[in-house]
Short mmCIF file of C-alpha atoms and ligand atoms in Angstrom, two decimals:
data_model
loop_
_atom_site.label_atom_id
_atom_site.label_comp_id
_atom_site.label_asym_id
_atom_site.label_seq_id
_atom_site.Cartn_x
_atom_site.Cartn_y
_atom_site.Cartn_z
CA MET A 148 12.03 10.87 14.11
CA ASP A 149 13.71 8.61 16.58
CA HIS A 150 16.87 8.34 18.49
CA PHE A 151 18.09 4.86 17.25
CA THR A 152 21.07 5.85 14.95
CA LEU A 153 24.33 4.36 13.73
CA ARG A 154 27.42 5.92 15.44
CA ASN A 155 31.00 4.79 14.47
CA GLY A 156 29.50 1.59 12.94
CA VAL A 157 27.43 0.56 16.00
CA LEU A 158 23.68 1.11 16.47
CA HIS A 159 22.96 3.27 19.43
CA ALA A 160 19.82 4.18 21.44
CA GLU A 161 20.45 7.82 22.14
CA ASP A 162 24.09 7.67 23.49
CA VAL A 163 24.17 4.07 24.50
CA PRO A 164 25.62 1.42 22.07
CA LEU A 165 23.13 -1.40 21.79
CA THR A 166 26.05 -3.84 22.17
CA ALA A 167 26.41 -2.63 25.76
CA ILE A 168 22.82 -3.45 26.64
CA ALA A 169 22.94 -6.90 24.93
CA ASP A 170 26.10 -7.71 26.74
CA ALA A 171 24.76 -6.78 30.14
CA VAL A 172 21.15 -7.93 29.90
CA GLY A 173 21.36 -10.61 27.34
CA THR A 174 19.01 -11.23 24.40
CA PRO A 175 16.29 -10.85 23.29
CA VAL A 176 15.62 -7.56 24.95
CA TYR A 177 13.32 -4.56 24.25
CA VAL A 178 14.97 -1.14 24.29
CA TYR A 179 12.98 2.17 24.66
CA SER A 180 14.32 5.57 24.03
CA ARG A 181 12.99 8.15 26.53
CA ALA A 182 13.88 10.91 24.13
CA THR A 183 11.86 9.33 21.33
CA LEU A 184 8.91 8.57 23.58
CA THR A 185 8.96 12.05 24.96
CA ARG A 186 9.20 13.53 21.56
CA HIS A 187 6.24 11.56 20.21
CA ALA A 188 4.22 12.42 23.17
CA ARG A 189 4.92 16.09 22.76
CA VAL A 190 4.49 16.10 18.95
CA PHE A 191 1.13 14.53 19.21
CA ARG A 192 -0.10 16.81 22.05
CA ASP A 193 1.14 19.87 20.41
CA ALA A 194 -0.60 18.87 17.16
CA LEU A 195 -3.96 18.64 18.98
CA SER A 196 -3.45 21.88 20.74
CA ILE A 197 -5.21 23.55 17.78
CA LEU A 198 -8.40 21.93 19.27
CA PRO A 199 -10.34 23.85 21.92
CA SER A 200 -10.45 21.14 24.67
CA VAL A 201 -8.58 17.96 24.64
CA HIS A 202 -7.80 14.94 26.86
CA ILE A 203 -5.37 12.35 25.58
CA ALA A 204 -5.55 8.88 27.17
CA PHE A 205 -2.66 6.65 26.15
CA ALA A 206 -3.73 3.30 25.08
CA VAL A 207 -1.93 1.28 27.86
CA LYS A 208 -2.37 -2.07 25.75
CA ALA A 209 0.28 -0.66 23.28
CA ASN A 210 2.92 -0.52 25.89
CA PRO A 211 2.05 -0.95 29.66
CA ASN A 212 5.53 -0.92 31.04
CA LEU A 213 5.41 1.13 34.35
CA ALA A 214 8.39 3.32 33.38
CA VAL A 215 6.73 4.12 29.95
CA LEU A 216 3.43 5.10 31.73
CA LYS A 217 5.32 7.18 34.29
CA LEU A 218 7.00 9.19 31.50
CA LEU A 219 3.61 9.66 29.76
CA ALA A 220 2.04 10.69 33.00
CA LYS A 221 4.63 13.46 33.38
CA GLU A 222 3.80 14.55 29.92
CA GLY A 223 0.19 15.09 31.05
CA TYR A 224 -1.18 11.87 29.43
CA GLY A 225 -4.10 9.98 30.86
CA ALA A 226 -4.82 6.32 30.16
CA ASP A 227 -7.07 4.17 28.15
CA VAL A 228 -7.29 0.80 29.85
CA VAL A 229 -9.15 -2.34 29.07
CA SER A 230 -8.65 -4.40 32.30
CA GLY A 231 -8.26 -4.01 36.01
CA GLY A 232 -4.59 -4.91 35.39
CA GLU A 233 -4.11 -2.11 33.15
CA MET A 234 -6.00 0.30 35.37
CA ASP A 235 -3.79 -0.59 38.35
CA ARG A 236 -0.59 0.07 36.22
CA ALA A 237 -1.97 3.48 35.11
CA LEU A 238 -2.60 4.36 38.78
CA ALA A 239 0.66 2.94 39.93
CA ALA A 240 2.36 5.24 37.36
CA GLY A 241 0.64 8.14 39.01
CA MET A 242 -2.01 8.91 36.50
CA ALA A 243 -5.04 10.60 38.07
CA ALA A 244 -8.18 8.29 38.16
CA GLU A 245 -10.31 10.99 36.51
CA GLY A 246 -7.91 10.97 33.52
CA ILE A 247 -8.45 7.18 32.98
CA VAL A 248 -10.90 5.93 30.45
CA PHE A 249 -12.10 2.32 30.84
CA SER A 250 -12.76 0.74 27.42
CA GLY A 251 -13.19 -2.89 26.54
CA VAL A 252 -16.08 -5.14 25.55
CA GLY A 253 -16.08 -7.56 28.38
CA LYS A 254 -15.37 -5.58 31.60
CA SER A 255 -16.26 -7.95 34.52
CA GLU A 256 -18.47 -7.10 37.38
CA ALA A 257 -15.43 -7.02 39.63
CA GLU A 258 -13.58 -4.65 37.29
CA LEU A 259 -16.53 -2.34 37.09
CA ILE A 260 -16.78 -2.12 40.85
CA ARG A 261 -12.99 -1.50 41.36
CA ALA A 262 -13.06 1.17 38.66
CA LEU A 263 -16.17 2.78 40.20
CA GLU A 264 -14.37 2.80 43.73
CA CYS A 265 -11.26 4.20 42.20
CA GLY A 266 -13.25 7.18 40.63
CA ILE A 267 -12.28 6.19 37.00
CA GLY A 268 -13.03 9.23 34.74
CA GLN A 269 -15.05 7.59 32.09
CA PHE A 270 -16.56 4.15 31.26
CA ASN A 271 -16.74 3.58 27.61
CA LEU A 272 -19.85 1.38 27.39
CA GLU A 273 -19.80 -1.28 24.64
CA SER A 274 -23.54 -2.31 25.09
CA GLU A 275 -26.73 -1.27 26.70
CA GLU A 276 -26.47 -4.32 28.94
CA GLU A 277 -23.16 -3.08 30.25
CA GLY A 278 -24.56 0.28 30.94
CA ILE A 279 -27.58 -1.17 32.87
CA GLU A 280 -25.20 -3.18 34.98
CA LEU A 281 -22.80 -0.37 35.65
CA ALA A 282 -25.71 1.99 36.62
CA ALA A 283 -27.00 -0.52 39.07
CA LEU A 284 -23.48 -1.08 40.70
CA ALA A 285 -22.93 2.58 40.94
CA ASN A 286 -26.47 3.42 42.35
CA ALA A 287 -26.18 0.65 44.92
CA ARG A 288 -22.93 2.43 46.26
CA GLY A 289 -24.27 5.97 46.06
CA LEU A 290 -21.98 6.76 43.14
CA THR A 291 -22.54 8.12 39.75
CA ALA A 292 -20.43 6.70 36.83
CA SER A 293 -19.52 9.02 34.09
CA ALA A 294 -19.87 7.17 30.65
CA ALA A 295 -19.63 7.47 26.93
CA LEU A 296 -21.46 4.99 24.58
CA ARG A 297 -19.08 3.27 21.95
CA VAL A 298 -20.70 3.28 18.59
CA ASN A 299 -19.88 1.01 15.76
CA PRO A 300 -20.08 3.16 12.62
CA ASP A 301 -19.69 0.31 10.13
CA VAL A 302 -16.57 1.77 8.53
CA ASP A 303 -13.83 -0.15 6.78
CA ALA A 304 -10.66 1.06 8.41
CA GLY A 305 -8.73 -0.26 5.48
CA THR A 306 -6.29 -2.10 7.89
CA HIS A 307 -5.54 -5.76 8.63
CA GLY A 308 -8.69 -7.61 9.40
CA LYS A 309 -7.50 -8.68 12.82
CA ILE A 310 -6.99 -5.14 14.06
CA SER A 311 -10.17 -3.57 12.37
CA THR A 312 -12.85 -2.76 14.95
CA GLY A 313 -15.36 -0.55 13.30
CA LYS A 314 -17.21 -2.91 10.88
CA ALA A 315 -20.82 -3.96 11.61
CA GLU A 316 -19.47 -7.58 12.19
CA ASN A 317 -16.91 -6.54 14.80
CA LYS A 318 -17.86 -7.17 18.50
CA PHE A 319 -17.26 -3.55 19.38
CA GLY A 320 -19.83 -0.88 20.40
CA VAL A 321 -23.45 -0.56 19.59
CA PRO A 322 -24.86 -0.46 16.06
CA TYR A 323 -24.93 3.18 14.74
CA ASP A 324 -28.63 2.89 13.86
CA THR A 325 -29.73 2.00 17.33
CA ALA A 326 -27.13 4.03 19.25
CA GLY A 327 -29.45 7.08 19.66
CA GLU A 328 -32.14 5.02 21.31
CA ILE A 329 -29.75 3.23 23.49
CA TYR A 330 -28.22 6.56 24.64
CA ALA A 331 -31.59 7.89 25.48
CA ARG A 332 -32.49 4.83 27.65
CA LEU A 333 -29.12 4.92 29.43
CA ALA A 334 -29.35 8.67 29.98
CA VAL A 335 -32.23 8.27 32.39
CA LEU A 336 -30.74 5.60 34.62
CA PRO A 337 -29.79 6.65 38.14
CA GLY A 338 -26.15 5.96 38.74
CA LEU A 339 -25.14 6.88 35.27
CA ASN A 340 -24.04 10.19 33.84
CA MET A 341 -24.09 9.71 30.20
CA ARG A 342 -21.70 12.35 28.89
CA GLY A 343 -20.67 11.38 25.42
CA LEU A 344 -19.92 8.99 22.63
CA ALA A 345 -16.73 6.96 21.71
CA VAL A 346 -15.56 5.54 18.46
CA HIS A 347 -12.48 3.48 17.49
CA ILE A 348 -12.43 1.86 14.09
CA GLY A 349 -9.11 0.06 14.02
CA SER A 350 -5.41 0.38 14.44
CA GLN A 351 -2.50 1.05 12.15
CA LEU A 352 -4.61 3.12 9.80
CA ALA A 353 -2.60 4.29 6.69
CA LYS A 354 -5.21 6.88 5.64
CA LEU A 355 -7.31 9.50 7.27
CA ASP A 356 -10.39 9.11 5.12
CA PRO A 357 -11.98 6.19 7.16
CA MET A 358 -11.58 8.08 10.36
CA GLU A 359 -12.99 11.15 8.88
CA SER A 360 -16.04 9.54 7.73
CA ALA A 361 -16.43 7.76 11.06
CA PHE A 362 -16.04 10.97 12.96
CA ALA A 363 -18.44 12.81 10.64
CA GLN A 364 -21.14 10.17 11.44
CA MET A 365 -20.47 10.55 15.09
CA GLY A 366 -21.09 14.31 14.74
CA GLU A 367 -24.41 13.70 13.13
CA LEU A 368 -25.38 11.21 15.80
CA MET A 369 -24.19 13.69 18.57
CA ARG A 370 -26.58 16.34 17.02
CA ALA A 371 -29.56 13.89 16.85
CA ILE A 372 -28.96 12.82 20.59
CA ARG A 373 -28.67 16.57 21.68
CA ALA A 374 -31.88 17.33 19.68
CA ALA A 375 -33.62 14.70 21.67
CA GLY A 376 -32.84 16.51 24.73
CA HIS A 377 -29.75 14.74 26.06
CA GLU A 378 -26.37 16.27 27.00
CA ILE A 379 -23.13 15.49 25.24
CA THR A 380 -19.95 17.13 26.63
CA HIS A 381 -17.36 14.58 25.56
CA MET A 382 -16.53 12.84 22.38
CA ASP A 383 -13.88 10.12 22.41
CA LEU A 384 -12.35 9.62 18.93
CA GLY A 385 -10.04 6.71 19.91
CA GLY A 386 -6.76 5.76 18.60
CA GLY A 387 -5.52 4.27 15.34
CA VAL A 388 -3.19 6.64 13.80
CA GLY A 389 -0.71 4.45 11.89
CA VAL A 390 3.14 4.51 11.86
CA PRO A 391 5.71 3.50 9.15
CA TYR A 392 7.21 0.11 9.86
CA LYS A 393 9.19 0.21 6.55
CA ALA A 394 11.89 2.79 6.15
CA GLY A 395 10.52 5.14 3.48
CA ASP A 396 6.87 4.51 4.08
CA VAL A 397 4.92 7.70 4.70
CA PHE A 398 1.98 8.05 7.01
CA PRO A 399 -0.35 10.88 8.01
CA SER A 400 1.60 13.09 10.42
CA PRO A 401 -0.02 14.07 13.76
CA ALA A 402 -0.48 17.58 12.43
CA GLU A 403 -2.54 16.28 9.43
CA TYR A 404 -4.59 14.08 11.69
CA ALA A 405 -5.22 17.16 13.87
CA GLU A 406 -6.20 19.35 10.95
CA MET A 407 -8.73 16.64 9.84
CA VAL A 408 -10.15 16.34 13.32
CA ALA A 409 -10.42 20.28 13.64
CA ARG A 410 -12.27 20.35 10.39
CA VAL A 411 -14.79 17.65 11.23
CA THR A 412 -15.29 18.60 14.84
CA SER A 413 -15.62 22.36 14.29
CA GLY A 414 -18.47 23.66 16.33
CA TRP A 415 -19.05 20.51 18.37
CA ASP A 416 -18.47 22.24 21.76
CA VAL A 417 -17.19 19.19 23.60
CA THR A 418 -14.04 17.99 25.28
CA LEU A 419 -12.42 15.77 22.48
CA MET A 420 -10.74 12.62 23.87
CA PHE A 421 -8.10 10.57 22.22
CA GLU A 422 -6.56 7.10 22.76
CA PRO A 423 -3.35 6.98 20.79
CA GLY A 424 -1.07 3.89 21.44
CA ARG A 425 1.06 2.96 18.44
CA VAL A 426 1.72 6.52 17.33
CA ILE A 427 3.45 7.29 20.62
CA ALA A 428 5.13 4.09 21.38
CA GLY A 429 5.76 2.19 18.10
CA ASN A 430 8.93 3.85 16.90
CA SER A 431 10.16 4.48 20.47
CA GLY A 432 11.39 0.86 20.79
CA VAL A 433 13.37 -1.79 19.26
CA MET A 434 14.02 -5.35 20.19
CA ILE A 435 17.67 -6.61 20.14
CA THR A 436 18.17 -10.09 19.11
CA ARG A 437 21.36 -12.30 18.59
CA VAL A 438 21.88 -14.74 15.53
CA ILE A 439 22.15 -18.21 16.80
CA ARG A 440 23.27 -19.65 13.33
CA VAL A 441 22.77 -19.35 9.80
CA LYS A 442 21.70 -22.47 7.74
CA PRO A 443 21.06 -22.96 4.14
CA GLY A 444 17.63 -22.89 2.80
CA ALA A 445 15.76 -23.95 -0.44
CA SER A 446 16.13 -20.44 -2.04
CA CYS A 447 17.98 -18.40 0.62
CA PRO A 448 19.55 -18.94 3.96
CA PHE A 449 17.61 -19.10 7.24
CA VAL A 450 18.98 -16.66 9.76
CA ILE A 451 17.95 -18.19 13.03
CA VAL A 452 17.76 -15.50 15.67
CA ASP A 453 17.22 -16.00 19.60
CA ALA A 454 14.00 -13.91 19.49
CA ALA A 455 10.82 -15.71 18.55
CA MET A 456 7.15 -15.16 17.98
CA ASN A 457 6.69 -15.41 21.71
CA ASP A 458 8.83 -12.27 22.23
CA LEU A 459 7.38 -10.37 19.19
CA ALA A 460 4.09 -11.76 17.97
CA ARG A 461 3.14 -9.32 15.33
CA PRO A 462 4.74 -11.08 12.23
CA ALA A 463 3.20 -14.39 13.12
CA LEU A 464 -0.18 -12.79 14.00
CA TYR A 465 -0.64 -10.26 11.30
CA ASP A 466 2.06 -10.81 8.76
CA ALA A 467 3.57 -7.60 10.10
CA TRP A 468 6.74 -6.15 8.88
CA HIS A 469 9.51 -5.15 11.24
CA ASP A 470 12.62 -3.61 9.65
CA PHE A 471 15.77 -5.91 10.62
CA LEU A 472 18.98 -4.22 10.93
CA ALA A 473 22.56 -5.45 12.13
CA VAL A 474 23.79 -3.64 15.16
CA GLU A 475 27.22 -3.46 13.57
CA PRO A 476 26.56 -3.48 9.67
CA THR A 477 29.43 -4.24 7.50
CA GLY A 478 27.70 -2.56 4.48
CA GLU A 479 27.23 -5.92 2.76
CA ARG A 480 23.68 -7.15 2.03
CA MET A 481 22.05 -10.65 1.75
CA THR A 482 18.69 -12.17 1.09
CA ALA A 483 17.45 -14.39 3.88
CA ASN A 484 14.57 -15.86 5.74
CA ILE A 485 14.60 -14.52 9.36
CA VAL A 486 13.23 -17.11 11.80
CA GLY A 487 13.09 -17.81 15.55
CA PRO A 488 13.77 -21.11 17.31
CA ILE A 489 10.23 -21.87 18.09
CA CYS A 490 8.81 -25.20 16.71
CA GLU A 491 6.25 -23.96 14.24
CA THR A 492 6.47 -22.36 10.89
CA SER A 493 4.65 -19.16 12.08
CA ASP A 494 7.73 -18.50 14.00
CA THR A 495 8.92 -16.53 11.00
CA PHE A 496 9.92 -12.81 10.98
CA ALA A 497 10.52 -12.48 7.25
CA MET A 498 10.83 -14.58 4.08
CA GLY A 499 13.22 -13.77 1.24
CA ARG A 500 14.03 -10.32 2.81
CA GLU A 501 17.10 -8.24 1.75
CA ILE A 502 19.03 -7.48 4.94
CA ASP A 503 22.35 -6.52 6.38
CA VAL A 504 24.76 -9.39 6.22
CA VAL A 505 24.69 -11.23 9.53
CA LYS A 506 26.42 -14.32 10.92
CA ALA A 507 26.31 -16.49 14.04
CA GLY A 508 26.83 -14.38 17.12
CA ASP A 509 25.90 -11.01 15.50
CA LEU A 510 23.41 -8.58 17.16
CA ALA A 511 20.48 -7.29 15.16
CA ILE A 512 17.34 -5.32 15.80
CA PHE A 513 13.75 -5.50 14.94
CA ARG A 514 12.56 -1.93 14.65
CA THR A 515 9.13 -0.28 15.50
CA ALA A 516 8.80 -2.67 18.33
CA GLY A 517 7.72 -0.14 21.08
CA ALA A 518 4.11 -0.86 20.58
CA TYR A 519 2.33 -4.19 20.88
CA GLY A 520 5.84 -5.69 21.33
CA ALA A 521 6.73 -6.78 24.96
CA THR A 522 3.08 -6.45 25.99
CA MET A 523 2.09 -9.30 23.72
CA ALA A 524 5.15 -11.57 24.76
CA ASN A 525 4.35 -14.87 26.21
CA THR A 526 6.49 -17.90 27.28
CA TYR A 527 5.45 -20.40 24.61
CA ASN A 528 7.97 -23.34 24.30
CA SER A 529 8.93 -22.57 27.91
CA ARG A 530 10.87 -19.63 26.85
CA ALA A 531 11.71 -16.76 29.10
CA LEU A 532 9.47 -13.64 29.39
CA VAL A 533 11.43 -11.06 27.53
CA PRO A 534 12.99 -8.11 29.49
CA GLU A 535 12.76 -4.35 28.81
CA VAL A 536 15.29 -1.49 29.08
CA MET A 537 14.85 2.24 28.89
CA VAL A 538 17.74 4.55 27.73
CA ASP A 539 18.00 8.17 28.61
CA GLY A 540 20.99 9.91 27.02
CA ASP A 541 24.06 7.95 28.06
CA ARG A 542 22.38 6.05 30.85
CA TRP A 543 19.97 3.14 30.74
CA ALA A 544 17.96 1.00 33.22
CA LEU A 545 16.31 -2.44 33.18
CA VAL A 546 12.53 -1.53 33.35
CA ALA A 547 11.39 -5.06 33.30
CA ASN A 548 13.23 -8.15 34.46
CA ARG A 549 13.56 -11.18 32.34
CA ILE A 550 11.36 -13.75 33.92
CA ASP A 551 13.14 -17.03 33.51
CA PRO A 552 11.60 -20.41 32.83
CA ALA A 553 12.58 -21.64 36.32
CA THR A 554 10.33 -18.90 37.91
CA ILE A 555 7.48 -19.86 35.72
CA LEU A 556 8.01 -23.57 36.44
CA ALA A 557 8.10 -22.76 40.26
CA ALA A 558 4.50 -21.35 39.88
CA GLU A 559 3.19 -24.72 38.68
CA HIS A 560 2.12 -27.57 41.08
CA VAL A 561 1.81 -31.36 40.78
CA PRO A 562 -1.13 -32.41 42.88
CA GLU A 563 -0.23 -34.95 45.50
CA TRP A 564 -2.57 -37.65 43.86
CA LEU A 565 -0.15 -37.48 40.81
CA GLU A 566 2.98 -38.01 42.79
N1 LLP B 697 -8.65 2.61 21.64
C1 LLP B 697 -9.28 1.42 21.56
C2 LLP B 697 -10.58 1.26 22.09
C3 LLP B 697 -8.53 0.32 21.00
O1 LLP B 697 -8.97 -0.88 20.93
C4 LLP B 697 -7.13 0.58 20.72
C5 LLP B 697 -6.38 -0.58 20.03
C6 LLP B 697 -6.56 1.79 20.89
C7 LLP B 697 -7.29 2.87 21.36
C8 LLP B 697 -5.13 2.13 20.43
O2 LLP B 697 -5.05 1.97 18.97
P1 LLP B 697 -3.53 2.61 18.42
O3 LLP B 697 -3.53 3.91 18.54
O4 LLP B 697 -2.52 1.85 19.06
O5 LLP B 697 -3.68 2.07 16.85
N2 LLP B 697 -1.96 -5.87 18.64
C9 LLP B 697 -2.25 -5.12 17.36
C10 LLP B 697 -3.06 -3.94 17.66
C11 LLP B 697 -4.28 -4.05 18.41
C12 LLP B 697 -4.93 -2.80 18.78
C13 LLP B 697 -6.27 -2.98 19.65
N3 LLP B 697 -6.90 -1.75 19.92
C14 LLP B 697 -0.92 -4.88 16.51
O6 LLP B 697 0.08 -5.39 17.12
O7 LLP B 697 -0.98 -4.26 15.58
#
């Protein structure tokens, strides 16, 4: 459920007409609903409350906006971060260092040191090499790093190939078959407190079965590692719960996910950790765009909007679907191709899609843009970096400025030998 609804013929975010935001900030612009984010955070947390001991670390990569992180910090969420930049954001939002999990396959030495010095709660190690390096860095500073070993269970997540992470050929984690030996070798290193295992098989999962079989495998591995005399107090089950992008699509609910987890992890006697991103943020945001013009196409017209693949990259990268709705629909429908102004064919949001009738100057939204939206924006074609707004009831605030091309240009320099 979300709070983007049609009222008196105008799409609103909570009590704010999207026309008001577009007029004040310009387009394209991302709009997040505080009530929706809060609701999603609580529904997920409440669903997991059937489990004995839980820590939820929001996957910052899904939406790193400071205001979003602040809201989630207030809801008791920690953070799953994959860079020093994300760690700084989580800390700036007031998240406790011990509630932060540091994931990522290529943490640099500088990032490991900073995270150690900040007292990060858990490092999710992606290789034995990383564990050895972290142990040495911690030991040299008289510190102990709490860590989990990320395991690649070789499970097909059944999602888009570019967002699958748990197949043997993917770069993530250590192979399942050697994980036990690696854990044992890391567990004896001074400077390292090996406390658990981590798994994340992919994102936007439509079915629970692949996760269930991955988690079951992790349970077996956990028992084998314990039987070899090592301690496991934490099991990080990652993120990946999918969300409906198309009106009418049905996805596993947080309650069904929690029931599956409860079934598989029964008797584990650990703190279960979760790294949800999309399921919290995805349907909490939309991107408003304005139609620049409509031109005829071979089989149907091109609706050219002022948002482009640099603002919302998912359709270009993953052929992803985002529902497109007029902000002030007339009730009439048309079939059209929705494209942005960027000079390549991948700047296409939809082909031959049945949509609300729109014409030049009209406002429209792309839905389900709260996760992996603004965070993946860039400035290709020397376009601005897209701004973000948060709505709360009848008030709203700019939570990220538009960074205009002039500001970006000002950060570039021509060497004097080229003058
Ligand atoms: N934990 C780890 C270790 C991850 O790699 C990810 C996502 C998550 C948690 C959060 O997954 P979620 O709950 O959001 O599914 N840009 C792509 C998605 C990439 C996901 C990368 N990892 C997209 O727009 O679909």
